[in-house]
PDB file of C-alpha atoms and ligand atoms in Angstrom:
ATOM      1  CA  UNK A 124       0.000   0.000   0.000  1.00  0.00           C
ATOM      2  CA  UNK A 125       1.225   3.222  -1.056  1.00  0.00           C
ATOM      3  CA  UNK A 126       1.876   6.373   1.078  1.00  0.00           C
ATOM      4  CA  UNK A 127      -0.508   8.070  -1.501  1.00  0.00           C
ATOM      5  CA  UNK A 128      -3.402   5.520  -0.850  1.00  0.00           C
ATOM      6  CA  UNK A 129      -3.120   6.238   3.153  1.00  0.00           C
ATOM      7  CA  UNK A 130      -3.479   9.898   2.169  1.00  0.00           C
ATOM      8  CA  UNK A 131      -5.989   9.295   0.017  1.00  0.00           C
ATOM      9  CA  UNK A 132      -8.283   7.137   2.357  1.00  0.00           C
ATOM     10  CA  UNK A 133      -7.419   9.955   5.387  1.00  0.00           C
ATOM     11  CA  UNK A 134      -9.193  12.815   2.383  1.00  0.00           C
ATOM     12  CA  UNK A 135     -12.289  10.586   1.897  1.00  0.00           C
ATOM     13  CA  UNK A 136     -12.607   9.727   5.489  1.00  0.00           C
ATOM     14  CA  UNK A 137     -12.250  13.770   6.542  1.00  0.00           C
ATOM     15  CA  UNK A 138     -14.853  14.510   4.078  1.00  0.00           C
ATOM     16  CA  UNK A 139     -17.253  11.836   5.731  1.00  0.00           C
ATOM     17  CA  UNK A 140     -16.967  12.912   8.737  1.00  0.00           C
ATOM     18  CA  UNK A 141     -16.918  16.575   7.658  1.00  0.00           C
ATOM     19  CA  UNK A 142     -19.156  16.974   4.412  1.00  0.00           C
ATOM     20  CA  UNK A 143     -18.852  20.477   2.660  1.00  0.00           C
ATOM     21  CA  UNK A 144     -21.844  22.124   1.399  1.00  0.00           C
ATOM     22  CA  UNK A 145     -24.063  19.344   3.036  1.00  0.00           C
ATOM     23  CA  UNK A 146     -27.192  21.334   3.757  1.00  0.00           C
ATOM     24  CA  UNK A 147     -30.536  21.762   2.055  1.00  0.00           C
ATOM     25  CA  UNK A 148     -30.837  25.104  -0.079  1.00  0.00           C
ATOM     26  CA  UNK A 149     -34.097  26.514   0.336  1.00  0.00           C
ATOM     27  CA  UNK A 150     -33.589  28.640  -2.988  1.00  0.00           C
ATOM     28  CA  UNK A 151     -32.045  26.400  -5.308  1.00  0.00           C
ATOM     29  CA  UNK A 152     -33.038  26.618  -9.006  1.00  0.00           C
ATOM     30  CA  UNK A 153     -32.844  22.704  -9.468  1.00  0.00           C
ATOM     31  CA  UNK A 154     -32.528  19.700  -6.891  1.00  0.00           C
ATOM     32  CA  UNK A 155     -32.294  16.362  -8.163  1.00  0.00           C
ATOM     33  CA  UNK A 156     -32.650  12.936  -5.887  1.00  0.00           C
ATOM     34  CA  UNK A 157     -29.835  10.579  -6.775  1.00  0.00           C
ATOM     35  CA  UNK A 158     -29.913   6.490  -5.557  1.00  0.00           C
ATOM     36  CA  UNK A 159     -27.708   3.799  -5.112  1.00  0.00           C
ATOM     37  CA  UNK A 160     -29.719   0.676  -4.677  1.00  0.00           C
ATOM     38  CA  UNK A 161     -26.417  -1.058  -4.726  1.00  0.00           C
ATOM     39  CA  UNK A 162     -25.791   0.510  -1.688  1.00  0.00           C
ATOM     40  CA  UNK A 163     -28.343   2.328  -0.005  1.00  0.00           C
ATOM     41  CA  UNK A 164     -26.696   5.640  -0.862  1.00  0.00           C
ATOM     42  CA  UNK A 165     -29.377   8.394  -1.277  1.00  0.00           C
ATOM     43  CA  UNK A 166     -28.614  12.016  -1.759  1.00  0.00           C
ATOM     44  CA  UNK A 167     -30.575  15.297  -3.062  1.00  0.00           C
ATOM     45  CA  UNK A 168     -28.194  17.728  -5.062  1.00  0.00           C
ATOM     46  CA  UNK A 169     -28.973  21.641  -4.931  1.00  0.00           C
ATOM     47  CA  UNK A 170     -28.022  23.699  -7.331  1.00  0.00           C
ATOM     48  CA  UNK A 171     -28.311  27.725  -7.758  1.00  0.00           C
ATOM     49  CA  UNK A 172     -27.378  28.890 -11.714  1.00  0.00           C
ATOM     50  CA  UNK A 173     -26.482  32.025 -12.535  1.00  0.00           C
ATOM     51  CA  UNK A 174     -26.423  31.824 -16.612  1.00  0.00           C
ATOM     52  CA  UNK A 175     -24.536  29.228 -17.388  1.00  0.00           C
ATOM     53  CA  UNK A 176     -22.136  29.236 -13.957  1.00  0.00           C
ATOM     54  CA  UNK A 177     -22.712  27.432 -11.165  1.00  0.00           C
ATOM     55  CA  UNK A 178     -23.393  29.673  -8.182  1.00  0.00           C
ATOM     56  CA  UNK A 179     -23.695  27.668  -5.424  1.00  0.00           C
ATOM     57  CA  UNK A 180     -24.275  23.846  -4.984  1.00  0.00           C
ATOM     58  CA  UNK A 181     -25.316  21.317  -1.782  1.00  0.00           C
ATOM     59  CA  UNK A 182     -26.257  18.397  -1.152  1.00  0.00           C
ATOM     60  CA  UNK A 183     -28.118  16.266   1.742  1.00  0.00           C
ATOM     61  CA  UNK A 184     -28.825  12.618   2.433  1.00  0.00           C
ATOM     62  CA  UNK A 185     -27.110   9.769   3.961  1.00  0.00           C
ATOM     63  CA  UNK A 186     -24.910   7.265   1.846  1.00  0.00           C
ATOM     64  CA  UNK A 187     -21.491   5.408   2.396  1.00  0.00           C
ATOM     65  CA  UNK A 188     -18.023   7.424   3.110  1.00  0.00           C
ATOM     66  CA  UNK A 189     -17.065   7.060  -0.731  1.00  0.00           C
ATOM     67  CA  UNK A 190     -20.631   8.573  -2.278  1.00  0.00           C
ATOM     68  CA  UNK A 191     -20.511  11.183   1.068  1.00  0.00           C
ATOM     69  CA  UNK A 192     -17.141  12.600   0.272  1.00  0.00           C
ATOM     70  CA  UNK A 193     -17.636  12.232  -3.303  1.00  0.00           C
ATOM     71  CA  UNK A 194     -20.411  14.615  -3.055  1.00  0.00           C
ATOM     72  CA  UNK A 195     -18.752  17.012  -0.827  1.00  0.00           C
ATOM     73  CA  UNK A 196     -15.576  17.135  -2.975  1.00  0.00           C
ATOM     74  CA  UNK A 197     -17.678  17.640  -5.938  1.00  0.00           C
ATOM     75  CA  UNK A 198     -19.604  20.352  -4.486  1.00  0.00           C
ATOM     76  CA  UNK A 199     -16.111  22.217  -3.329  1.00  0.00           C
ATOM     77  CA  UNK A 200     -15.059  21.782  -7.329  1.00  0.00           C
ATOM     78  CA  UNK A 201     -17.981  23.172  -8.495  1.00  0.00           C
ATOM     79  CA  UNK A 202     -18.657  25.974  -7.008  1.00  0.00           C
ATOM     80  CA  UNK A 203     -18.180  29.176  -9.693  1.00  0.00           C
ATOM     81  CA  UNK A 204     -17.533  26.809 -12.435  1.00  0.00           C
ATOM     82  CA  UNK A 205     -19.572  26.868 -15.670  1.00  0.00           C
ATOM     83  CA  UNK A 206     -22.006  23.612 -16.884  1.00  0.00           C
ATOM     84  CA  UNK A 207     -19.503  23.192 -19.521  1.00  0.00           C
ATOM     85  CA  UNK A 208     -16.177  22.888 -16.746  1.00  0.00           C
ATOM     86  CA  UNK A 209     -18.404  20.582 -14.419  1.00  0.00           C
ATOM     87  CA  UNK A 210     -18.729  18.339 -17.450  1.00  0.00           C
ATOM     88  CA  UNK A 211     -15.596  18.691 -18.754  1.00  0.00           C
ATOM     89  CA  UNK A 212     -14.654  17.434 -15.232  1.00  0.00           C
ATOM     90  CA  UNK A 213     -17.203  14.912 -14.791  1.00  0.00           C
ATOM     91  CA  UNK A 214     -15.682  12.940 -17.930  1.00  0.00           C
ATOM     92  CA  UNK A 215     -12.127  13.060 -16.377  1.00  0.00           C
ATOM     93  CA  UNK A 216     -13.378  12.144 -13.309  1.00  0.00           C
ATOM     94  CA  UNK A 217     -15.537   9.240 -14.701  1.00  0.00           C
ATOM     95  CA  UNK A 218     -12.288   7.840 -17.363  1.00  0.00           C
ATOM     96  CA  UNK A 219     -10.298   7.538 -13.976  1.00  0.00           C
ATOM     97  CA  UNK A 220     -12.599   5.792 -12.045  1.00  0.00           C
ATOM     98  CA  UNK A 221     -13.445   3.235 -14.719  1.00  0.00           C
ATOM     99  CA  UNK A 222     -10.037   2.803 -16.235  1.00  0.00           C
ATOM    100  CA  UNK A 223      -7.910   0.131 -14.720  1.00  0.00           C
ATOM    101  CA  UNK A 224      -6.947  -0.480 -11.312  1.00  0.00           C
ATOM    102  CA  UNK A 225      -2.771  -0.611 -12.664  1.00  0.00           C
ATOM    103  CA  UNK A 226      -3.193   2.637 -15.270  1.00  0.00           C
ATOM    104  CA  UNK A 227      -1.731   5.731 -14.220  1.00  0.00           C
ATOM    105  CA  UNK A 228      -3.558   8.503 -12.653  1.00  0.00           C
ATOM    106  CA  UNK A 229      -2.781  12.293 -14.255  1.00  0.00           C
ATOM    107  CA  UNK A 230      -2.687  13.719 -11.031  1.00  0.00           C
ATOM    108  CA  UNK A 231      -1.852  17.351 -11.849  1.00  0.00           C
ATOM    109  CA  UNK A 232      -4.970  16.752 -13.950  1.00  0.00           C
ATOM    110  CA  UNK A 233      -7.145  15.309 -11.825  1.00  0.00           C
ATOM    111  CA  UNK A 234      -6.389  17.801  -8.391  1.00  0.00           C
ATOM    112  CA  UNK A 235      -8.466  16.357  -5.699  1.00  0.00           C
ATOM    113  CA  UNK A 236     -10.379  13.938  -7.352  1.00  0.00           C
ATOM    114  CA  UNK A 237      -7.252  11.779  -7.830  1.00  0.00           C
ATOM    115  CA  UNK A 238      -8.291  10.462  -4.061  1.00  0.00           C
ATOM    116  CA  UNK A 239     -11.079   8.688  -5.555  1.00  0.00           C
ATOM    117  CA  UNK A 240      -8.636   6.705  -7.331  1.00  0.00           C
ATOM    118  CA  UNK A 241      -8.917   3.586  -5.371  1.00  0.00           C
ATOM    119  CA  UNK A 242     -12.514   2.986  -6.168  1.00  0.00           C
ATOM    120  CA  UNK A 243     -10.777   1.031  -9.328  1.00  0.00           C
ATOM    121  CA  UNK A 244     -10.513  -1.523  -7.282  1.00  0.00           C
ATOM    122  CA  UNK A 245     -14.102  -1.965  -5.965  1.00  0.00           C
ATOM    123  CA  UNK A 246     -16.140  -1.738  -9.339  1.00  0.00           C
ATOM    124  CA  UNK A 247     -19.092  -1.732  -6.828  1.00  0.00           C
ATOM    125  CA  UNK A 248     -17.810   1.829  -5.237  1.00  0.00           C
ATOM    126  CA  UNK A 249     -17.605   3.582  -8.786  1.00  0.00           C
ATOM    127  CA  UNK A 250     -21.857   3.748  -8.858  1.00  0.00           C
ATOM    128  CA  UNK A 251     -21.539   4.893  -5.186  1.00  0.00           C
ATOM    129  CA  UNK A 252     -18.323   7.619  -6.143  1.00  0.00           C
ATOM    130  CA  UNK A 253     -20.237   8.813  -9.465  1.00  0.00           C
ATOM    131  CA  UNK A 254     -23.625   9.089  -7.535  1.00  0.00           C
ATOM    132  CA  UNK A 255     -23.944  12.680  -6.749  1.00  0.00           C
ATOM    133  CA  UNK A 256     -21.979  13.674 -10.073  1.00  0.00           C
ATOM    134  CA  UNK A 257     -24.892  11.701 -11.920  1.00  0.00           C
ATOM    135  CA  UNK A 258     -27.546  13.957 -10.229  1.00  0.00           C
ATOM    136  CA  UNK A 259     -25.718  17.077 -10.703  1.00  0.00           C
ATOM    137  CA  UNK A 260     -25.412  16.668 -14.297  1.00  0.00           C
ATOM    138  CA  UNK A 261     -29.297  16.038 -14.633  1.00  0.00           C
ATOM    139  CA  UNK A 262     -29.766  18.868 -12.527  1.00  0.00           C
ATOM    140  CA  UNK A 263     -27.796  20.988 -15.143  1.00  0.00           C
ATOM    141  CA  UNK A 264     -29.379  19.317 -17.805  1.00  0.00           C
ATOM    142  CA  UNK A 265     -32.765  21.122 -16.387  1.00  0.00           C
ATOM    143  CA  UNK A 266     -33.910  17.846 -15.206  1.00  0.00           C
ATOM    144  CA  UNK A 267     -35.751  18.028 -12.019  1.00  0.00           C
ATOM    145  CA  UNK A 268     -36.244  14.298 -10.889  1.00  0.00           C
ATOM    146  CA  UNK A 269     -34.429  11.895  -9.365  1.00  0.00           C
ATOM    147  CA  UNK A 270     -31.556   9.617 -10.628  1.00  0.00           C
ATOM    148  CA  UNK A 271     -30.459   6.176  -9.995  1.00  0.00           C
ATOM    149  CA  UNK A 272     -27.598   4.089 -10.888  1.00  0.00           C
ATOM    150  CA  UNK A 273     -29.264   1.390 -11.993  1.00  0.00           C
TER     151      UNK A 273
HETATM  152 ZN1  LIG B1161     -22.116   3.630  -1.427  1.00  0.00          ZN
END
């Protein structure tokens, strides 16, 4: 096990226990359910546009320690970026989970979301650390209703 890795599980751990953005928004423009039957992970996303940029962004709900920090790390990325950046960053996010457990991660590229990296090895974690990214996107999409991973 890598020094990386330990680092890596101490992020996603932190970010369970201390979720950013994890509140309701009252005001949001879209909020969009997302569900892991997998798992049992179940968050709302909230989401306040202002044209095309992403103003502010939350999320509540209960789910595992990977689709919890997920969501809170996504929220902390998204914040001021535009629909196009959070998709643009979705994709890279969503190659490195699904490529393979032995190919190299761009980290430079990747910035925090690189500590997702050891979902490769669960396949069954990648629906729980692409959850809240699922909902997001239908929430930019102008879809207002819930998402699952199945
Ligand atoms: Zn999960």
């Amino acid at each position: 096990m890598s020094s990386n890795r330990a680092l890596y599980e101490q992020v996603i751990l932190e970010h369970n226990k201390k979720p950013r953005n994890f509140h309701e928004m009252e005001d949001a423009d879209r909020k969009v359910e997302g569900y892991n039957p997998l798992c049992g992970d179940h968050f709302t996303v909230y989401v306040k546009l202002n044209g095309d940029v992403i103003e502010d962004v939350s999320f509540s709900g209960a789910g595992c320690a990977i689709s919890k920090s997920s969501a809170s790390v996504m929220t902390m990325l998204l914040k001021g970026k535009t629909k196009k950046e959070a998709e643009g960053l979705f994709l890279k996010f969503h190659t490195m989970v699904t490529s393979s457990p032995d190919s190299p991660v761009d980290e430079d590229d990747l910035g925090k979301l690189r500590v997702f990296a050891g979902v490769r090895e669960f396949p069954v974690r990648i629906k729980c650390a692409t959850l809240a990214w699922h909902s997001m996107l239908s929430a930019l999409d102008g879809k207002d209703e819930s998402v699952t991973t199945e």
